[in-house]
Coordinates of C-alpha atoms and ligand atoms in Angstrom, one line a residue:
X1 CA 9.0 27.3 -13.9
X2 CA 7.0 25.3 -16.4
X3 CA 5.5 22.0 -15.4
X4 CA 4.9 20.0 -18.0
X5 CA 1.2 19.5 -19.3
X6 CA -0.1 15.9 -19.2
X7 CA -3.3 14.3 -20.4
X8 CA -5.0 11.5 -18.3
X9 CA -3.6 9.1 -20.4
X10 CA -0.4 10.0 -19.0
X11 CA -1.8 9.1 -15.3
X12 CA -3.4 5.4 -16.8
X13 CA -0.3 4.6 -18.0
X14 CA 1.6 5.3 -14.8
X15 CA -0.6 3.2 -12.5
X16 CA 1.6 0.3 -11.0
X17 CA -1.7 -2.4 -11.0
X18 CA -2.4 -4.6 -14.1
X19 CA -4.6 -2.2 -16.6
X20 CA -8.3 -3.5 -16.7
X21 CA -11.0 -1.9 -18.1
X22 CA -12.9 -1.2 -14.7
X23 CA -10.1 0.5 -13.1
X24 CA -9.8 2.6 -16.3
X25 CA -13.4 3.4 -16.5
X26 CA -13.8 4.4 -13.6
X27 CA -10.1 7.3 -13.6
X28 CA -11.7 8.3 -17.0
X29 CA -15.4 8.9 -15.5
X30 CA -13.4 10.9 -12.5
X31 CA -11.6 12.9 -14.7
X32 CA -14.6 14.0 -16.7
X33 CA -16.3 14.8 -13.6
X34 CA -13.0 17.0 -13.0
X35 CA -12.8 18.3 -15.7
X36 CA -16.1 19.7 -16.5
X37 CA -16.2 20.9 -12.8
X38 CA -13.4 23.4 -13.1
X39 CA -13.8 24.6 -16.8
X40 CA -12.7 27.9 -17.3
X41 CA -10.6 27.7 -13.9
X42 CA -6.9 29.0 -14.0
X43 CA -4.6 28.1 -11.8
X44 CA -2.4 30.8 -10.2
X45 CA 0.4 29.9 -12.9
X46 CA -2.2 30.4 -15.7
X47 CA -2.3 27.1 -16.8
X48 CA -6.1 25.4 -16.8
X49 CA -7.0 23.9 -13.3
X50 CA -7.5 20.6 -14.3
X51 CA -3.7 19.9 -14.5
X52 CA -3.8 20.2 -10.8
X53 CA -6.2 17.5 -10.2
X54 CA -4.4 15.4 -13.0
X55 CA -0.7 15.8 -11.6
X56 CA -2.5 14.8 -7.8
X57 CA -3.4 11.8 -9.7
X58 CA -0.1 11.4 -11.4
X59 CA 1.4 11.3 -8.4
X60 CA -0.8 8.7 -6.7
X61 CA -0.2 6.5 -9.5
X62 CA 3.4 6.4 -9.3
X63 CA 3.7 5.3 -6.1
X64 CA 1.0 2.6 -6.9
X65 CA -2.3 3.5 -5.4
X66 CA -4.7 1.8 -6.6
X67 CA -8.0 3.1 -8.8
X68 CA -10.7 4.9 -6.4
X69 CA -7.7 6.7 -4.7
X70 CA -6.4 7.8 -7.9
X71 CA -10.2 8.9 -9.0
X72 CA -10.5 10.9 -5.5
X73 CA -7.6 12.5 -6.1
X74 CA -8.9 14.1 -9.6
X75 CA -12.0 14.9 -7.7
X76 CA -10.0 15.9 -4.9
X77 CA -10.5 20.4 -5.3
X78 CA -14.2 19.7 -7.1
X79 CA -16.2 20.0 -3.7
X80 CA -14.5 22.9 -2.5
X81 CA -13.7 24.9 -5.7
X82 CA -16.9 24.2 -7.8
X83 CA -20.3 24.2 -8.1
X84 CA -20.9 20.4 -7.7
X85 CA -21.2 19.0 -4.3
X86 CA -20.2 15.7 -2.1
X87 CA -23.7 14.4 -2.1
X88 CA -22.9 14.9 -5.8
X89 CA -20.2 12.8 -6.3
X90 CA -21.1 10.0 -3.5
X91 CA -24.2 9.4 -5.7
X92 CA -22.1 9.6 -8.6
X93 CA -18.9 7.7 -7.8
X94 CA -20.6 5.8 -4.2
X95 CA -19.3 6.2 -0.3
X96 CA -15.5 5.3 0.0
X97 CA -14.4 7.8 -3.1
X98 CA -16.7 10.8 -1.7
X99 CA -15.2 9.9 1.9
X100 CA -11.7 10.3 0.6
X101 CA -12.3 13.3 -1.0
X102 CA -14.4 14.9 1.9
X103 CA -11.8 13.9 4.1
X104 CA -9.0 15.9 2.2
X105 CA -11.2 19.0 1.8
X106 CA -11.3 18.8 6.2
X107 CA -7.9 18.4 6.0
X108 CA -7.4 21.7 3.8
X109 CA -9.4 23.6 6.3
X110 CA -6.8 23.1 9.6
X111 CA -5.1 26.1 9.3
X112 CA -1.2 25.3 10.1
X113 CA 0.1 28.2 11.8
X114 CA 4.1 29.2 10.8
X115 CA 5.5 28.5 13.9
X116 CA 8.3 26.1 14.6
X117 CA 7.1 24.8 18.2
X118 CA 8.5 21.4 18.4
X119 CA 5.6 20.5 20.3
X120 CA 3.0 22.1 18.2
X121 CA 4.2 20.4 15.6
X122 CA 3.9 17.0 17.1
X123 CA 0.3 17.6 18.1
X124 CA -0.6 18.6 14.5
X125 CA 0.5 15.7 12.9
X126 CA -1.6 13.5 15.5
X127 CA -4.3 16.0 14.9
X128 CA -3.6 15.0 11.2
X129 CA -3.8 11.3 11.6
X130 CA -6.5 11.4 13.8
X131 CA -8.9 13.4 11.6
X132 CA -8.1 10.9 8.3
X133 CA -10.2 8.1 9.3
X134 CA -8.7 6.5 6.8
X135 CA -5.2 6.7 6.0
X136 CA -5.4 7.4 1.9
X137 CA -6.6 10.5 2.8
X138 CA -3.6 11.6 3.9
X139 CA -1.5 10.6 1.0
X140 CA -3.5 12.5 -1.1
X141 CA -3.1 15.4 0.5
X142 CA 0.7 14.1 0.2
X143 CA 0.5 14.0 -3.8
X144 CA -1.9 17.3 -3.7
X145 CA 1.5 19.0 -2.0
X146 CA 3.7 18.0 -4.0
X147 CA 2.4 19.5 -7.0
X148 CA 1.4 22.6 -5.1
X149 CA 5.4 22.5 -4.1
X150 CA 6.1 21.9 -7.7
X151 CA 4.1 24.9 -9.0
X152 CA 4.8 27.5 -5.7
X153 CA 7.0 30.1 -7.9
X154 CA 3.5 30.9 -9.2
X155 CA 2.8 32.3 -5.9
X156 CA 3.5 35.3 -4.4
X157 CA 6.6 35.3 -1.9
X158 CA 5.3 35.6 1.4
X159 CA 2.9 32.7 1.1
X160 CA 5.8 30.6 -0.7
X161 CA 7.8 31.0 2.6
X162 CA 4.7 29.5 4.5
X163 CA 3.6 26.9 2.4
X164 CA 7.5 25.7 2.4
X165 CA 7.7 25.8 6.1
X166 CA 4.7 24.0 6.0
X167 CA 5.9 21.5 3.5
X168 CA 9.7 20.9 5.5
X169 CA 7.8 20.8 9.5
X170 CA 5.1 18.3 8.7
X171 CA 4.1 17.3 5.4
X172 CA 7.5 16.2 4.5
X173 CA 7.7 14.8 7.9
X174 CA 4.4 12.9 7.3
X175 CA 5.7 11.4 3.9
X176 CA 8.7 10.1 5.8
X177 CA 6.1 8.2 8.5
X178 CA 4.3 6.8 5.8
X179 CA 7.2 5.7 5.0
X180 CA 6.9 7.1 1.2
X181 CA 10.3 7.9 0.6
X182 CA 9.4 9.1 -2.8
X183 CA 7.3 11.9 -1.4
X184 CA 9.4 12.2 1.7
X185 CA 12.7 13.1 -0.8
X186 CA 10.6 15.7 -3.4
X187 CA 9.0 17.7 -0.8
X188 CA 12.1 17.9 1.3
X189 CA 14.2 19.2 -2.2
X190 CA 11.5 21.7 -3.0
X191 CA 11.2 23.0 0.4
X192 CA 14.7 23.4 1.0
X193 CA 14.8 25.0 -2.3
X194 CA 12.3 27.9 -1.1
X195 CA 13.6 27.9 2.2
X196 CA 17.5 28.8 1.8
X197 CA 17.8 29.0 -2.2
X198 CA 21.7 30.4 -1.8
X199 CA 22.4 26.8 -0.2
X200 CA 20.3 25.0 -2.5
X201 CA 22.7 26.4 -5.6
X202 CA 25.5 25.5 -4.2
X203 CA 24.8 22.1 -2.7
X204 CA 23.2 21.2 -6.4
X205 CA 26.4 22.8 -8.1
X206 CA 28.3 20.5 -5.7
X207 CA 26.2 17.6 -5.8
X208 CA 26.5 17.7 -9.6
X209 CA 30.4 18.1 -9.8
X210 CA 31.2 15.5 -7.9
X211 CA 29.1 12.8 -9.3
X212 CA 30.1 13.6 -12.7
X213 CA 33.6 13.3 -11.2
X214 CA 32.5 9.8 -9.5
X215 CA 30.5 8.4 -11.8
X216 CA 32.9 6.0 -14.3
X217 CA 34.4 5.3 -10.5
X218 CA 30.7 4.1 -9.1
X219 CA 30.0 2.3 -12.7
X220 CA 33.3 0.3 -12.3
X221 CA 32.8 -0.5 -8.9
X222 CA 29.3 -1.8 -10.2
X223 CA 30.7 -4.2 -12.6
X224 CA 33.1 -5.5 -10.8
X225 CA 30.3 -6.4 -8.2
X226 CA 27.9 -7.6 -10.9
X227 CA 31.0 -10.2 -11.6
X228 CA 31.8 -11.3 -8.0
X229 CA 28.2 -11.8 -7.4
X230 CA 27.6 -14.1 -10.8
X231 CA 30.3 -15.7 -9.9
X232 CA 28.9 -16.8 -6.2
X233 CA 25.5 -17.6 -8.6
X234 CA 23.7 -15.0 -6.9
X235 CA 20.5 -13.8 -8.5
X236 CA 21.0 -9.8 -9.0
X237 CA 17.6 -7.7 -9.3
X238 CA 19.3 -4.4 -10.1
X239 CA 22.6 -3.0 -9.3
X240 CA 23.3 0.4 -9.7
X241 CA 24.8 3.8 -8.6
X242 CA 22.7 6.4 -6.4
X243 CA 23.0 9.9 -5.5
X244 CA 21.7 11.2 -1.6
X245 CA 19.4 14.1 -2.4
X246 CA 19.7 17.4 -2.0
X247 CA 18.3 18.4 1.4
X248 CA 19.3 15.3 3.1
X249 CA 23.3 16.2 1.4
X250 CA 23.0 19.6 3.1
X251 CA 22.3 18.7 6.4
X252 CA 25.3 16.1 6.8
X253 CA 27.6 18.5 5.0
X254 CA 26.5 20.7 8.1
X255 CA 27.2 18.2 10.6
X256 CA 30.9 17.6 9.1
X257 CA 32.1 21.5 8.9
X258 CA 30.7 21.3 5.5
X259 CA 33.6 19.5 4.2
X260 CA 32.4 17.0 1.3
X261 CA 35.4 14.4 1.4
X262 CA 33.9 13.4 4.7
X263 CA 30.4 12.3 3.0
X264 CA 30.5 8.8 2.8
X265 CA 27.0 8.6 1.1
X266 CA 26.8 11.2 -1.6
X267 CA 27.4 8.8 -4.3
X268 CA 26.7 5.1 -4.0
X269 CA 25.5 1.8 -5.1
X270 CA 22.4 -0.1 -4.4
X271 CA 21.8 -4.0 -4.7
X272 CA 18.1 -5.4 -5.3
X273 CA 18.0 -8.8 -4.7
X274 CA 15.1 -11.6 -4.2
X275 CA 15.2 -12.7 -0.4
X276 CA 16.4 -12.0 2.7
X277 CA 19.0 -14.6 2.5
X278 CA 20.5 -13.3 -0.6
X279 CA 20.9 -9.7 1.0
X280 CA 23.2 -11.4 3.9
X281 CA 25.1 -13.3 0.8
X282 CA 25.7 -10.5 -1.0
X283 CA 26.9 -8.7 2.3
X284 CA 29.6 -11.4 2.7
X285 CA 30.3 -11.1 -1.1
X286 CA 30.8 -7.1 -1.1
X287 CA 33.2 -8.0 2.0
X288 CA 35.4 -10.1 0.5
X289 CA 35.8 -7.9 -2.2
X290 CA 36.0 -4.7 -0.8
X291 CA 37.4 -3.9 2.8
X292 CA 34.4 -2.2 5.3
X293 CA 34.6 0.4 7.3
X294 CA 34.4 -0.5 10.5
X295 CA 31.5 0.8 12.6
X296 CA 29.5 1.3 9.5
X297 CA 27.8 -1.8 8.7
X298 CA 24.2 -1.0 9.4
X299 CA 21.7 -4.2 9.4
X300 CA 18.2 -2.3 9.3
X301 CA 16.5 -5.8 8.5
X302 CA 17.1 -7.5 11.8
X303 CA 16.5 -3.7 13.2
X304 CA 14.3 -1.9 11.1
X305 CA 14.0 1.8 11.4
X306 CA 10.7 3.3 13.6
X307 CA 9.0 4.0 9.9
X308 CA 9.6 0.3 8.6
X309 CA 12.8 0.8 6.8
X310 CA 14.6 -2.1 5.7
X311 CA 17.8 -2.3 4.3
X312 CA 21.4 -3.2 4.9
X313 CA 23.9 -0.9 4.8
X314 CA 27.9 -0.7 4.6
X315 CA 30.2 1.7 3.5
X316 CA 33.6 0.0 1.9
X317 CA 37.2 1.0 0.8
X318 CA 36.7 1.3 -3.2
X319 CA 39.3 1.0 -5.1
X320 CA 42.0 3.2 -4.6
X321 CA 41.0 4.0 -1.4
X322 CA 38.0 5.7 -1.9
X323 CA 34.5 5.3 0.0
X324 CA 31.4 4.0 -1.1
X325 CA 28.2 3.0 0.6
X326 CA 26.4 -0.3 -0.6
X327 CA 22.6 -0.4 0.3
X328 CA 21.5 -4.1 0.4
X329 CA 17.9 -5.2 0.1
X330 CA 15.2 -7.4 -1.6
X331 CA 12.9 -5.7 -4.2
X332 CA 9.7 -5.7 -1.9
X333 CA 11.9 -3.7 1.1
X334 CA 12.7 -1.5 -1.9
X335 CA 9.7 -0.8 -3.1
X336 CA 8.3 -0.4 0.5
X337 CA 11.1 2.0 1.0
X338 CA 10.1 4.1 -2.2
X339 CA 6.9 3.8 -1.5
X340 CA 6.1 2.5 2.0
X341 CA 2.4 2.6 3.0
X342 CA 1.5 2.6 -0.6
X343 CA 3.0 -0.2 -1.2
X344 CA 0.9 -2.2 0.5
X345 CA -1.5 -1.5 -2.1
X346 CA 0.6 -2.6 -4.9
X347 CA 0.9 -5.7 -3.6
X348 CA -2.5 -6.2 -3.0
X349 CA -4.1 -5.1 -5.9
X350 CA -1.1 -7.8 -7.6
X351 CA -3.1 -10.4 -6.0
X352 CA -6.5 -10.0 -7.0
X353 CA -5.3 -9.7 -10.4
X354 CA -3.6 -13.0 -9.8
X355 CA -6.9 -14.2 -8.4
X356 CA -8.9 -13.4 -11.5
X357 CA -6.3 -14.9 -13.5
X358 CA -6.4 -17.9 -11.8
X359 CA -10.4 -18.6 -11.5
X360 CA -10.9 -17.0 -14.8
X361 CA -9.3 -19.3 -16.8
X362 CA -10.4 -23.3 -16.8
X363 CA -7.6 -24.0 -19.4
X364 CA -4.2 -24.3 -18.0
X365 CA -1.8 -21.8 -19.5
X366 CA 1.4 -20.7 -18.9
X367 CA 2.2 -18.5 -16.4
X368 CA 4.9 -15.7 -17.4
X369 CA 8.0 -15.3 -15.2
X370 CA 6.8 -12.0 -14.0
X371 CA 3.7 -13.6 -12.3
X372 CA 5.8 -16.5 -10.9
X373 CA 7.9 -13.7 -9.4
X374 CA 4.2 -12.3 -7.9
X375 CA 3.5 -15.5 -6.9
X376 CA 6.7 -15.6 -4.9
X377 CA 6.3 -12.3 -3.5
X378 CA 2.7 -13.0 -2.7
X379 CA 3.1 -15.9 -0.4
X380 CA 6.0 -14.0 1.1
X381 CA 3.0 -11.4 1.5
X382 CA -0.1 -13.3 2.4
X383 CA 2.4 -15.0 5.3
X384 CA 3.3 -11.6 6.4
X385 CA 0.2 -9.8 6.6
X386 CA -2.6 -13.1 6.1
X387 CA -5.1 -10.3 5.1
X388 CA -6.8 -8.9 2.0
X389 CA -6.9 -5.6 0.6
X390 CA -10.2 -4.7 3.1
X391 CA -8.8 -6.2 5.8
X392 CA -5.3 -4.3 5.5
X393 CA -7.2 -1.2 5.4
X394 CA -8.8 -1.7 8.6
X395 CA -5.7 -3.0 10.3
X396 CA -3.8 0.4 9.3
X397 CA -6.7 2.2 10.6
X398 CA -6.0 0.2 14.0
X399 CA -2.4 0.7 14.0
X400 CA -2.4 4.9 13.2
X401 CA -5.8 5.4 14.9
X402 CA -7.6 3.1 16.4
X403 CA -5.0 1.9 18.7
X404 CA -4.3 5.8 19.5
X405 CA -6.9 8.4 21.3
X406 CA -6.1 11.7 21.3
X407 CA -7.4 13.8 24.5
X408 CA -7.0 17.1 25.2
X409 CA -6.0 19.4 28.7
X410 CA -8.3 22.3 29.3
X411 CA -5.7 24.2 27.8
X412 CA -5.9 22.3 24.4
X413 CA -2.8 20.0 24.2
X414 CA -3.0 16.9 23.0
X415 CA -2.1 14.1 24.7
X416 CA -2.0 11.0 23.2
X417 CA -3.1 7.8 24.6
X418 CA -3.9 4.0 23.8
X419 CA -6.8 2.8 23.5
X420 CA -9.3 2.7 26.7
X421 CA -7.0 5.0 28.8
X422 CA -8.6 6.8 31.8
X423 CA -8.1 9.8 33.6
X424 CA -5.6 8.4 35.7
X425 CA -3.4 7.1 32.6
X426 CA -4.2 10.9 31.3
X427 CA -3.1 12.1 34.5
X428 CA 0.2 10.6 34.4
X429 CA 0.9 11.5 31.0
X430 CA 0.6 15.1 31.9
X431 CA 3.0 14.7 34.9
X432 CA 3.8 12.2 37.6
X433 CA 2.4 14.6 40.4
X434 CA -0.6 15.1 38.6
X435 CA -1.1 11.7 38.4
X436 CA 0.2 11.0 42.5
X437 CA -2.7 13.3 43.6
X438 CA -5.2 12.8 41.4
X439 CA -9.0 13.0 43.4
X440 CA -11.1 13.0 40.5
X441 CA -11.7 14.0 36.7
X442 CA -14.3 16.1 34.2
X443 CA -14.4 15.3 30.9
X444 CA -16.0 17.6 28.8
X445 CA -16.9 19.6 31.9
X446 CA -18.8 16.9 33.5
X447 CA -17.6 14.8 36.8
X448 CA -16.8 11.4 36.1
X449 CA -15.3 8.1 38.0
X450 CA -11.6 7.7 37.6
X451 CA -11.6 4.1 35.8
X452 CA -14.0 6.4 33.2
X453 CA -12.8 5.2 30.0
X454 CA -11.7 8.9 27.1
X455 CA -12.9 8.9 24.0
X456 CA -11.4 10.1 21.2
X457 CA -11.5 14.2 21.7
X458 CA -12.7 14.6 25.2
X459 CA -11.1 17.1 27.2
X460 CA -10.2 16.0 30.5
X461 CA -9.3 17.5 33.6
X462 CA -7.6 16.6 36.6
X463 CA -8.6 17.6 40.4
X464 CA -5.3 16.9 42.3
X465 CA -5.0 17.2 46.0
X466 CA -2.8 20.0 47.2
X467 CA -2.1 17.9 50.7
X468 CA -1.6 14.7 49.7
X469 CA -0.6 12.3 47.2
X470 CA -2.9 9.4 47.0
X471 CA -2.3 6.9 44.3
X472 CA -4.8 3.2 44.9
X473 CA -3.4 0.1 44.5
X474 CA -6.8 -0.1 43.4
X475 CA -5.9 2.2 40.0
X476 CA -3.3 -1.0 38.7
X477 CA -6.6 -2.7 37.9
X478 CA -7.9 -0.4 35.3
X479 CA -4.8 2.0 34.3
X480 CA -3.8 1.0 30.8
X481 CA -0.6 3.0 30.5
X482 CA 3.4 1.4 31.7
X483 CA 3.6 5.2 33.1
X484 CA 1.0 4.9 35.2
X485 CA 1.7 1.3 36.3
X486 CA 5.1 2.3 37.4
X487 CA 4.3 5.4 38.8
X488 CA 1.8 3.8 41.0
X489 CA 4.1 0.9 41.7
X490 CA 6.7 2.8 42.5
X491 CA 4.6 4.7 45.1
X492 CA 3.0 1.5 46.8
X493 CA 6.7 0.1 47.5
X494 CA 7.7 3.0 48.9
X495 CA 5.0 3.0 51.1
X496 CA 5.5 -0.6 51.9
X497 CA 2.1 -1.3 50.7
X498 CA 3.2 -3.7 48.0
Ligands
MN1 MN1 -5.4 20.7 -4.5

């Protein structure tokens, strides 16, 4: 497969914040850096290097990452591939670019091993999150796989089957935590495309027939949506009809004896709008109009999904009988849904622009619709999250990380803890027993007390008394875990001690 060639123009013009010289200079000064570090480099599908680098960035700009995450991802190969070093580039382009881009070089180094042990699996993706201090590191490596996934034919067979594995069990995974449906949907496609080609064809064959077959149906169903809903005088982002992707089309045509008339989903129709309230109007609108299906109306904005989805959801009777599923939601759960984490950064970036516009200019002027429509979203923002740009960062790093420490047994599993856990919490993570007769712990080989509080990486070991179990009521004042509460708990009453 050719991949189409692009120049860094191509990656400016794609970035989502508001184009200032700064920002540019400094993705230009990156990509000459890049550039001259891997002259003369090939890459496997004989095109020069440097569209690697350029498509990483491509990709980060898409989903709206802002400009030193853009620049570390066209510097992201140079420390590992080329003569120039990370002391190099941090005195070059200063500490937080060279600690992105060290921090995806680490990454590259963990060596995933093919195997498709639930539990491994699990423990690398912590692994994963723990090593990124910082959470942009991560979707680098995201955009870096994608175009490695994009070019794979290039490669020879056998490490195409691993790198896909790889891709479907825990980068694609990852994306879908992130919450970075965009990445999440492309990996999974090209994976699944490696992975089983035969049922690749035919679910694209199929996919393809059918929405040519649906599509006038989904386009008059639009309109005559778009009428009821100007009618009712609500505001209407975007309406429009939507295909389910490949993969995810696959594994529900598995689930229902891959029959295709009993896909609700595979074609339907999604409705931006500006607030909340509007998406529970519109609801009531689609209604009216169209009959639901019962037991299908899914409200994932009073119940967001684990990753942060938000959406509503219902599946109606279409005209002449036929079903359609209507995704409700306001343009900021959208692009969060598109983009997730990284939209974060969007936003942000939205509002420093605003702020320069704002103190820049003494003379009152008039502010476009598109920057009322920021304002909007901003205060809906700046309520939400009450932080800047900084601040956001840190408080990611406290939700994935911070609030999270990863311990290992003596036999190297992880197990994965809040913050100021002790061996006792550990204990009881590994198993109730373990935690009834716990006598004392060693971490990293050397005794300590049992309110000892882990670190991040120690290994820890449990003594446990073969005789007797022995839990303290004294433990409930320093245990940090519900497990270990209850267990203990549970074990006082019993004993009538509590
Ligand atoms: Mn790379």
């Amino acid at each position: 497969m050719s991949y189409p060639l692009i120049t860094i123009e191509d990656v400016i013009k794609n970035t989502r914040f508001y184009p200032d010289s700064r920002r540019e200079t400094l993705i230009k000064k990156a990509y000459d850096l890049a550039e001259k570090a891997h002259q003369g480099q090939k890459r496997k599908s004989g095109e020069d290097y440097i569209q690697h680098p350029m498509h990483t960035a491509l990709n980060l700009a898409k989903i709206g990452m802002g400009s030193k995450t853009i620049s570390a991802g066209l510097l992201h190969d140079v420390p590992e591939d080329t003569q120039i070093t990370i002391e190099e580039i941090e005195k070059e382009f200063g500490k937080e670019i060279s600690a992105l881009i060290d921090g995806v070089t680490k990454l590259g180094k963990i060596r995933l091993r093919g195997t498709k042990e639930e539990i491994f699996l699990e423990n690398l993706r912590k692994m994963f999150l723990a090593m990124a201090a910082d959470v942009r590191v991560v979707i680098i490596k995201l955009a870096d796989r994608l175009h490695n996934m994009e070019t794979l034919d290039a490669l020879p067979p056998e490490k195409q089957q691993r790198i896909a594995v790889e891709t479907m069990e825990v980068f694609a995974p990852l994306a879908n935590r992130l919450g970075i449906g965009e990445f999440k949907v492309r990996l999974e496609d090209l994976a699944f495309k490696h992975l089983d080609p035969e049922n690749f064809e035919y679910v694209t064959k199929l996919a393809k027939e059918q929405y040519e077959q649906r599509r006038k149906y989904v386009d008059k169903v639009v309109n005559e949506l778009r009428r009821e809903l100007a009618k009712e005088k609500i505001e209407v982002i975007k309406i429009f009809g939507r295909t389910k992707h490949l993969h995810s089309l696959f594994q529900k045509l598995k689930r229902h004896d891959m029959d295709i008339n009993k896909i609700y989903d595979l074609t339907g129709i999604r409705i931006i709008v500006p607030e909340v309230v509007n998406c529970y109007e519109t609801l009531g609108i689609v209604h009216k109009r169209f009959h639901p299906l019962v037991g299908r109306i899914k409200d994932y904005i009073s119940l967001p999904k684990p990753n942060g989805y938000q959406s509503i959801h219902t599946t109606i009777f279409g005209p002449e009988g036929k079903f359609l599923e209507v995704q409700i939601r306001t343009k900021k759960m959208d692009d969060e849904a598109e983009f997730g984490i990284a939209a974060h950064w969007i936003y942000s970036e939205k509002k420093k622009r605003l702020r320069d516009y704002f103190f820049r200019s003494s003379t009152a002027q008039k502010v476009p619709e598109k920057e009322v429509n920021w304002i909007r979203q901003l205060r809906e923002w700046q309520n939400e999250l009450g932080k800047d740009n900084q601040e956001f960062i840190e408080s990611l790093k406290i939700d994935f990380f911070k609030n999270h420490i990863f311990a290992f047994t003596p036999l190297g599993d992880i197990i994965d803890l809040p913050e100021e856990s002790t061996p006792v919490d550990f204990a009881y993570k590994v198993h109730s027993e373990i935690g009834n007769r716990a006598m004392g712990a060693k971490v990293n080989g050397r005794i300590v007390p049992l309110d000892y509080k882990i670190h991040n990486g120690d290994v820890v070991e449990i003594a446990t008394s073969k005789e007797h179990k022995n839990p303290s009521r004294d433990w409930l004042r320093f245990v940090r875990t519900s497990e270990a509460k209850s267990h203990i708990r549970k074990f006082m009453k019993k004993d009538g001690m509590l």
